Amino acid sequence: MNTQEFSTDAPVGIFDSGLGGLSVLRHIRAQLPHEHLIYVADSGFAPYGGRPEHVIGERSLAVIRFLVDQGVKAIVVACNTATISAIKLMREQYPQLPIVGVEPGLKPAAAATRSGNVGVLATERTLSGTKLLTLRDQITEATGTRFLLQPCPGLVDNIEAGDAEGVTRMVRRYVTPLLDEGVDTLVLGCTHYPLVQATIEDVIAQAGARDIRLIDTGDAIARQLARLLDAGHLLRHPQPDTPARLEAYTSASATALSAAFNTLLGIDPPVHETTFGAA
């Protein structure tokens, strides 16, 4: 199969372990407003961050097969942990399908920092991945940037649960030590974290810190998707009689995902519950 076999009218699939991919979805909708989109939230299997890599790989492939069965022309893996653990497997199984992954923004953070000290907030699985550690070492050698890696166990669970107090408590626990170490740039290394950016900014302000740069790679992911679609002649052009569609699937509660769409993005797409195969 090659990209020419995909229809320009086919949807783009966006996959995350839960709600985090909504932070990427909003950038994609802004940059590619004419594309049909399918959003997948595997919230029933979340969080991915604490699971063994082979389990994440098997589960990710099950979700990708589901999206392929829906006829997608491209996939965005809007989950740092799934990207680290499984994107190589996805590309091996679907070599002609454009697949965009995400990774923490270490490069833009190194370019943005003034002090040379950068904090990286992410899941334990993401921070232990060979790809990230290799990239860190390369950038440190080239630029002298010091990266402080801060795992954030439990933060994704609190974001998924909509527990504002729990989110604030955990953000304070994980961000404050980085501020004490003199970081002036924070990488939001999980797509869930931009959804609570306001809380992170409040914690930073309460700590008396100023001019802390937050790095969210959602915009860059959307640009990369646009480049791949354009290169494959797969961009969908405006069709006044057929506006772009968005629908969503979740392995947990459709009501909860609908509420998240409404609260976080101000939209109300159809949401369906499914299993994505065996867990």
mmCIF file of C-alpha atoms in Angstrom:
data_model
loop_
_atom_site.group_PDB
_atom_site.id
_atom_site.type_symbol
_atom_site.label_atom_id
_atom_site.label_comp_id
_atom_site.label_asym_id
_atom_site.label_seq_id
_atom_site.Cartn_x
_atom_site.Cartn_y
_atom_site.Cartn_z
ATOM 1 C CA MET A 1 0.000 0.000 0.000
ATOM 2 C CA ASN A 2 1.126 3.568 -0.568
ATOM 3 C CA THR A 3 -0.284 6.936 0.327
ATOM 4 C CA GLN A 4 -1.848 7.259 -3.098
ATOM 5 C CA GLU A 5 -4.252 4.484 -2.106
ATOM 6 C CA PHE A 6 -5.736 6.661 0.643
ATOM 7 C CA SER A 7 -8.587 9.024 -0.113
ATOM 8 C CA THR A 8 -8.138 12.712 0.644
ATOM 9 C CA ASP A 9 -11.615 12.534 2.185
ATOM 10 C CA ALA A 10 -10.532 9.835 4.666
ATOM 11 C CA PRO A 11 -10.199 10.853 8.321
ATOM 12 C CA VAL A 12 -7.058 11.383 10.377
ATOM 13 C CA GLY A 13 -6.863 9.266 13.525
ATOM 14 C CA ILE A 14 -5.608 10.799 16.784
ATOM 15 C CA PHE A 15 -4.777 8.345 19.566
ATOM 16 C CA ASP A 16 -3.987 8.889 23.235
ATOM 17 C CA SER A 17 -4.175 6.861 26.401
ATOM 18 C CA GLY A 18 -6.867 9.261 27.571
ATOM 19 C CA LEU A 19 -7.685 12.945 27.529
ATOM 20 C CA GLY A 20 -4.175 14.254 26.909
ATOM 21 C CA GLY A 21 -4.454 14.074 23.142
ATOM 22 C CA LEU A 22 -7.125 16.762 23.286
ATOM 23 C CA SER A 23 -4.261 19.230 23.726
ATOM 24 C CA VAL A 24 -2.917 18.045 20.350
ATOM 25 C CA LEU A 25 -6.361 17.815 18.758
ATOM 26 C CA ARG A 26 -7.003 21.516 19.310
ATOM 27 C CA HIS A 27 -3.824 22.407 17.385
ATOM 28 C CA ILE A 28 -4.742 20.034 14.557
ATOM 29 C CA ARG A 29 -8.249 21.486 14.277
ATOM 30 C CA ALA A 30 -6.784 24.993 14.190
ATOM 31 C CA GLN A 31 -4.207 24.220 11.496
ATOM 32 C CA LEU A 32 -6.200 21.704 9.436
ATOM 33 C CA PRO A 33 -9.835 22.808 9.823
ATOM 34 C CA HIS A 34 -11.050 20.906 6.759
ATOM 35 C CA GLU A 35 -9.866 17.448 7.841
ATOM 36 C CA HIS A 36 -12.205 14.746 9.131
ATOM 37 C CA LEU A 37 -10.884 13.535 12.502
ATOM 38 C CA ILE A 38 -11.348 10.484 14.717
ATOM 39 C CA TYR A 39 -10.180 10.820 18.303
ATOM 40 C CA VAL A 40 -9.439 7.728 20.394
ATOM 41 C CA ALA A 41 -9.130 7.890 24.188
ATOM 42 C CA ASP A 42 -8.021 4.579 25.682
ATOM 43 C CA SER A 43 -9.025 5.799 29.144
ATOM 44 C CA GLY A 44 -10.144 2.330 30.232
ATOM 45 C CA PHE A 45 -6.529 1.191 29.963
ATOM 46 C CA ALA A 46 -4.908 4.403 31.249
ATOM 47 C CA PRO A 47 -2.486 5.415 32.475
ATOM 48 C CA TYR A 48 0.079 3.907 30.122
ATOM 49 C CA GLY A 49 3.037 5.435 31.970
ATOM 50 C CA GLY A 50 3.485 2.762 34.623
ATOM 51 C CA ARG A 51 2.927 -0.302 32.419
ATOM 52 C CA PRO A 52 5.622 -2.580 30.917
ATOM 53 C CA GLU A 53 6.761 -1.573 27.446
ATOM 54 C CA HIS A 54 5.561 -4.774 25.741
ATOM 55 C CA VAL A 55 2.076 -4.299 27.211
ATOM 56 C CA ILE A 56 1.936 -0.721 25.923
ATOM 57 C CA GLY A 57 3.113 -1.957 22.524
ATOM 58 C CA GLU A 58 0.422 -4.632 22.261
ATOM 59 C CA ARG A 59 -2.296 -2.258 23.382
ATOM 60 C CA SER A 60 -1.165 0.520 21.048
ATOM 61 C CA LEU A 61 -1.209 -1.841 18.084
ATOM 62 C CA ALA A 62 -4.759 -2.885 18.984
ATOM 63 C CA VAL A 63 -5.866 0.746 18.912
ATOM 64 C CA ILE A 64 -4.030 1.393 15.632
ATOM 65 C CA ARG A 65 -5.747 -1.636 14.050
ATOM 66 C CA PHE A 66 -9.067 -0.175 15.153
ATOM 67 C CA LEU A 67 -8.254 3.139 13.480
ATOM 68 C CA VAL A 68 -7.061 1.418 10.308
ATOM 69 C CA ASP A 69 -10.381 -0.439 10.219
ATOM 70 C CA GLN A 70 -12.077 2.981 10.336
ATOM 71 C CA GLY A 71 -10.269 3.860 7.112
ATOM 72 C CA VAL A 72 -7.903 6.548 8.373
ATOM 73 C CA LYS A 73 -5.321 8.058 6.002
ATOM 74 C CA ALA A 74 -2.881 9.070 8.762
ATOM 75 C CA ILE A 75 -2.432 8.633 12.502
ATOM 76 C CA VAL A 76 -1.147 10.946 15.208
ATOM 77 C CA VAL A 77 0.063 9.076 18.278
ATOM 78 C CA ALA A 78 -0.716 11.897 20.712
ATOM 79 C CA CYS A 79 0.797 10.088 23.670
ATOM 80 C CA ASN A 80 4.447 10.376 24.662
ATOM 81 C CA THR A 81 4.505 6.982 26.370
ATOM 82 C CA ALA A 82 2.956 5.154 23.392
ATOM 83 C CA THR A 83 5.344 6.937 21.040
ATOM 84 C CA ILE A 84 8.376 5.945 23.087
ATOM 85 C CA SER A 85 7.196 2.345 23.525
ATOM 86 C CA ALA A 86 5.437 1.457 20.303
ATOM 87 C CA ILE A 87 5.798 3.796 17.341
ATOM 88 C CA LYS A 88 8.527 1.646 15.793
ATOM 89 C CA LEU A 89 6.150 -1.346 15.887
ATOM 90 C CA MET A 90 3.347 0.730 14.359
ATOM 91 C CA ARG A 91 5.515 1.895 11.473
ATOM 92 C CA GLU A 92 6.785 -1.635 10.852
ATOM 93 C CA GLN A 93 3.244 -2.993 10.619
ATOM 94 C CA TYR A 94 1.891 -0.078 8.545
ATOM 95 C CA PRO A 95 4.908 1.181 6.571
ATOM 96 C CA GLN A 96 2.922 3.266 4.066
ATOM 97 C CA LEU A 97 0.590 4.871 6.595
ATOM 98 C CA PRO A 98 1.764 8.340 7.706
ATOM 99 C CA ILE A 99 2.244 8.092 11.476
ATOM 100 C CA VAL A 100 3.226 11.121 13.550
ATOM 101 C CA GLY A 101 4.551 10.569 17.047
ATOM 102 C CA VAL A 102 5.244 12.968 19.872
ATOM 103 C CA GLU A 103 8.265 13.444 22.058
ATOM 104 C CA PRO A 104 9.122 15.906 24.811
ATOM 105 C CA GLY A 105 10.397 19.181 23.401
ATOM 106 C CA LEU A 106 13.997 18.979 24.523
ATOM 107 C CA LYS A 107 15.334 20.744 21.411
ATOM 108 C CA PRO A 108 13.084 23.822 21.640
ATOM 109 C CA ALA A 109 13.691 23.898 25.401
ATOM 110 C CA ALA A 110 17.460 23.994 24.880
ATOM 111 C CA ALA A 111 16.973 26.871 22.442
ATOM 112 C CA ALA A 112 14.680 28.735 24.860
ATOM 113 C CA THR A 113 16.593 28.444 28.127
ATOM 114 C CA ARG A 114 18.700 31.359 29.315
ATOM 115 C CA SER A 115 20.173 29.692 32.399
ATOM 116 C CA GLY A 116 20.938 26.357 30.740
ATOM 117 C CA ASN A 117 18.716 24.554 33.265
ATOM 118 C CA VAL A 118 15.611 22.810 31.891
ATOM 119 C CA GLY A 119 13.053 20.757 33.799
ATOM 120 C CA VAL A 120 11.272 17.913 32.023
ATOM 121 C CA LEU A 121 7.891 16.792 33.381
ATOM 122 C CA ALA A 122 6.795 13.405 32.031
ATOM 123 C CA THR A 123 5.677 9.894 32.932
ATOM 124 C CA GLU A 124 8.155 7.403 34.322
ATOM 125 C CA ARG A 125 8.002 5.330 31.133
ATOM 126 C CA THR A 126 8.728 8.310 28.890
ATOM 127 C CA LEU A 127 11.679 9.443 31.002
ATOM 128 C CA SER A 128 13.240 5.974 31.055
ATOM 129 C CA GLY A 129 12.957 5.491 27.288
ATOM 130 C CA THR A 130 16.214 5.042 25.371
ATOM 131 C CA LYS A 131 15.094 7.522 22.707
ATOM 132 C CA LEU A 132 14.624 10.347 25.185
ATOM 133 C CA LEU A 133 17.800 9.620 27.135
ATOM 134 C CA THR A 134 19.844 9.472 23.927
ATOM 135 C CA LEU A 135 18.356 12.764 22.737
ATOM 136 C CA ARG A 136 19.061 14.353 26.124
ATOM 137 C CA ASP A 137 22.692 13.283 26.015
ATOM 138 C CA GLN A 138 23.139 14.548 22.450
ATOM 139 C CA ILE A 139 21.669 17.961 23.225
ATOM 140 C CA THR A 140 23.605 18.269 26.476
ATOM 141 C CA GLU A 141 26.850 17.480 24.661
ATOM 142 C CA ALA A 142 26.077 19.963 21.886
ATOM 143 C CA THR A 143 24.711 22.841 23.980
ATOM 144 C CA GLY A 144 25.677 22.235 27.596
ATOM 145 C CA THR A 145 22.010 22.287 28.617
ATOM 146 C CA ARG A 146 21.297 20.582 31.937
ATOM 147 C CA PHE A 147 18.057 18.588 31.860
ATOM 148 C CA LEU A 148 16.402 17.701 35.159
ATOM 149 C CA LEU A 149 14.052 14.785 34.536
ATOM 150 C CA GLN A 150 11.011 14.804 36.836
ATOM 151 C CA PRO A 151 8.659 11.808 36.721
ATOM 152 C CA CYS A 152 5.098 12.690 37.687
ATOM 153 C CA PRO A 153 3.376 9.500 38.923
ATOM 154 C CA GLY A 154 -0.319 10.000 39.569
ATOM 155 C CA LEU A 155 -0.661 13.304 37.727
ATOM 156 C CA VAL A 156 -2.295 11.783 34.644
ATOM 157 C CA ASP A 157 -4.760 9.913 36.871
ATOM 158 C CA ASN A 158 -5.783 13.145 38.574
ATOM 159 C CA ILE A 159 -6.180 14.961 35.256
ATOM 160 C CA GLU A 160 -8.295 12.110 33.897
ATOM 161 C CA ALA A 161 -10.435 12.168 37.038
ATOM 162 C CA GLY A 162 -10.882 15.942 36.900
ATOM 163 C CA ASP A 163 -9.522 16.216 40.435
ATOM 164 C CA ALA A 164 -8.473 19.877 40.529
ATOM 165 C CA GLU A 165 -7.172 19.739 44.107
ATOM 166 C CA GLY A 166 -5.195 16.589 43.385
ATOM 167 C CA VAL A 167 -3.730 18.130 40.238
ATOM 168 C CA THR A 168 -2.654 21.271 42.110
ATOM 169 C CA ARG A 169 -1.103 19.242 44.907
ATOM 170 C CA MET A 170 0.887 17.059 42.512
ATOM 171 C CA VAL A 171 1.969 19.918 40.264
ATOM 172 C CA ARG A 172 3.311 21.712 43.343
ATOM 173 C CA ARG A 173 5.117 18.535 44.440
ATOM 174 C CA TYR A 174 6.793 18.012 41.065
ATOM 175 C CA VAL A 175 7.416 21.580 39.900
ATOM 176 C CA THR A 176 8.696 23.206 43.095
ATOM 177 C CA PRO A 177 11.945 21.168 43.330
ATOM 178 C CA LEU A 178 12.731 22.063 39.711
ATOM 179 C CA LEU A 179 12.254 25.754 40.447
ATOM 180 C CA ASP A 180 14.526 25.360 43.457
ATOM 181 C CA GLU A 181 17.169 23.950 41.099
ATOM 182 C CA GLY A 182 17.033 27.118 39.011
ATOM 183 C CA VAL A 183 15.247 25.950 35.882
ATOM 184 C CA ASP A 184 13.869 28.702 33.687
ATOM 185 C CA THR A 185 12.195 26.371 31.170
ATOM 186 C CA LEU A 186 9.765 23.510 31.757
ATOM 187 C CA VAL A 187 9.014 20.859 29.142
ATOM 188 C CA LEU A 188 5.446 19.543 29.334
ATOM 189 C CA GLY A 189 6.501 16.050 28.337
ATOM 190 C CA CYS A 190 3.068 14.420 28.412
ATOM 191 C CA THR A 191 0.154 15.559 26.265
ATOM 192 C CA HIS A 192 -2.052 15.607 29.363
ATOM 193 C CA TYR A 193 -0.024 18.377 30.985
ATOM 194 C CA PRO A 194 -0.942 21.285 28.653
ATOM 195 C CA LEU A 195 -4.544 20.666 29.721
ATOM 196 C CA VAL A 196 -3.568 21.902 33.204
ATOM 197 C CA GLN A 197 -1.155 24.604 32.052
ATOM 198 C CA ALA A 198 -3.074 27.246 33.993
ATOM 199 C CA THR A 199 -2.503 25.270 37.209
ATOM 200 C CA ILE A 200 1.184 24.907 36.437
ATOM 201 C CA GLU A 201 1.438 28.653 35.837
ATOM 202 C CA ASP A 202 -0.358 29.344 39.139
ATOM 203 C CA VAL A 203 2.046 27.099 41.059
ATOM 204 C CA ILE A 204 5.009 28.839 39.414
ATOM 205 C CA ALA A 205 3.602 32.261 40.313
ATOM 206 C CA GLN A 206 2.905 31.228 43.912
ATOM 207 C CA ALA A 207 6.514 30.082 44.206
ATOM 208 C CA GLY A 208 7.623 33.565 43.265
ATOM 209 C CA ALA A 209 9.239 32.436 40.024
ATOM 210 C CA ARG A 210 9.106 34.629 36.937
ATOM 211 C CA ASP A 211 9.751 34.243 33.244
ATOM 212 C CA ILE A 212 9.451 30.451 33.259
ATOM 213 C CA ARG A 213 8.986 29.235 29.689
ATOM 214 C CA LEU A 214 6.607 26.279 29.187
ATOM 215 C CA ILE A 215 7.259 24.066 26.153
ATOM 216 C CA ASP A 216 4.228 22.387 24.551
ATOM 217 C CA THR A 217 4.920 20.564 21.269
ATOM 218 C CA GLY A 218 1.271 20.332 20.125
ATOM 219 C CA ASP A 219 1.688 23.051 17.506
ATOM 220 C CA ALA A 220 4.786 21.362 16.050
ATOM 221 C CA ILE A 221 2.944 18.026 15.875
ATOM 222 C CA ALA A 222 0.116 19.616 13.890
ATOM 223 C CA ARG A 223 2.619 21.211 11.498
ATOM 224 C CA GLN A 224 4.344 17.855 10.953
ATOM 225 C CA LEU A 225 0.988 16.204 10.199
ATOM 226 C CA ALA A 226 0.213 18.945 7.675
ATOM 227 C CA ARG A 227 3.603 18.415 5.993
ATOM 228 C CA LEU A 228 3.084 14.663 5.700
ATOM 229 C CA LEU A 229 -0.433 15.022 4.314
ATOM 230 C CA ASP A 230 0.749 17.602 1.806
ATOM 231 C CA ALA A 231 3.710 15.451 0.733
ATOM 232 C CA GLY A 232 1.366 12.498 0.178
ATOM 233 C CA HIS A 233 -1.199 14.632 -1.690
ATOM 234 C CA LEU A 234 -3.670 13.755 1.064
ATOM 235 C CA LEU A 235 -4.786 17.183 2.246
ATOM 236 C CA ARG A 236 -8.550 17.583 2.219
ATOM 237 C CA HIS A 237 -9.642 20.827 0.628
ATOM 238 C CA PRO A 238 -12.652 22.911 1.693
ATOM 239 C CA GLN A 239 -15.980 21.404 0.707
ATOM 240 C CA PRO A 240 -18.855 23.744 1.620
ATOM 241 C CA ASP A 241 -21.448 20.977 1.249
ATOM 242 C CA THR A 242 -19.440 18.514 3.382
ATOM 243 C CA PRO A 243 -17.947 20.166 6.468
ATOM 244 C CA ALA A 244 -15.229 18.456 8.458
ATOM 245 C CA ARG A 245 -16.437 15.792 10.890
ATOM 246 C CA LEU A 246 -15.085 14.894 14.308
ATOM 247 C CA GLU A 247 -16.080 11.765 16.184
ATOM 248 C CA ALA A 248 -14.539 10.048 19.171
ATOM 249 C CA TYR A 249 -14.190 6.603 20.722
ATOM 250 C CA THR A 250 -13.282 5.660 24.270
ATOM 251 C CA SER A 251 -12.648 2.447 26.192
ATOM 252 C CA ALA A 252 -14.164 4.059 29.293
ATOM 253 C CA SER A 253 -17.157 6.365 29.746
ATOM 254 C CA ALA A 254 -18.581 8.202 26.747
ATOM 255 C CA THR A 255 -20.210 10.636 29.165
ATOM 256 C CA ALA A 256 -16.855 11.485 30.730
ATOM 257 C CA LEU A 257 -15.160 12.031 27.365
ATOM 258 C CA SER A 258 -18.078 14.151 26.141
ATOM 259 C CA ALA A 259 -17.757 16.292 29.265
ATOM 260 C CA ALA A 260 -14.025 16.709 28.630
ATOM 261 C CA PHE A 261 -14.635 17.808 25.037
ATOM 262 C CA ASN A 262 -17.162 20.343 26.254
ATOM 263 C CA THR A 263 -15.101 21.643 29.172
ATOM 264 C CA LEU A 264 -11.688 21.719 27.507
ATOM 265 C CA LEU A 265 -12.508 22.482 23.875
ATOM 266 C CA GLY A 266 -16.046 23.813 23.967
ATOM 267 C CA ILE A 267 -17.326 21.284 21.423
ATOM 268 C CA ASP A 268 -19.745 18.356 21.515
ATOM 269 C CA PRO A 269 -18.812 15.637 18.989
ATOM 270 C CA PRO A 270 -20.431 12.201 18.948
ATOM 271 C CA VAL A 271 -18.631 9.846 21.340
ATOM 272 C CA HIS A 272 -18.820 6.036 21.257
ATOM 273 C CA GLU A 273 -17.679 3.395 23.708
ATOM 274 C CA THR A 274 -15.657 0.419 22.449
ATOM 275 C CA THR A 275 -12.983 -1.996 23.659
ATOM 276 C CA PHE A 276 -10.281 -1.761 20.936
ATOM 277 C CA GLY A 277 -9.792 -5.492 21.295
ATOM 278 C CA ALA A 278 -8.506 -7.432 24.263
ATOM 279 C CA ALA A 279 -6.556 -5.506 26.879
#
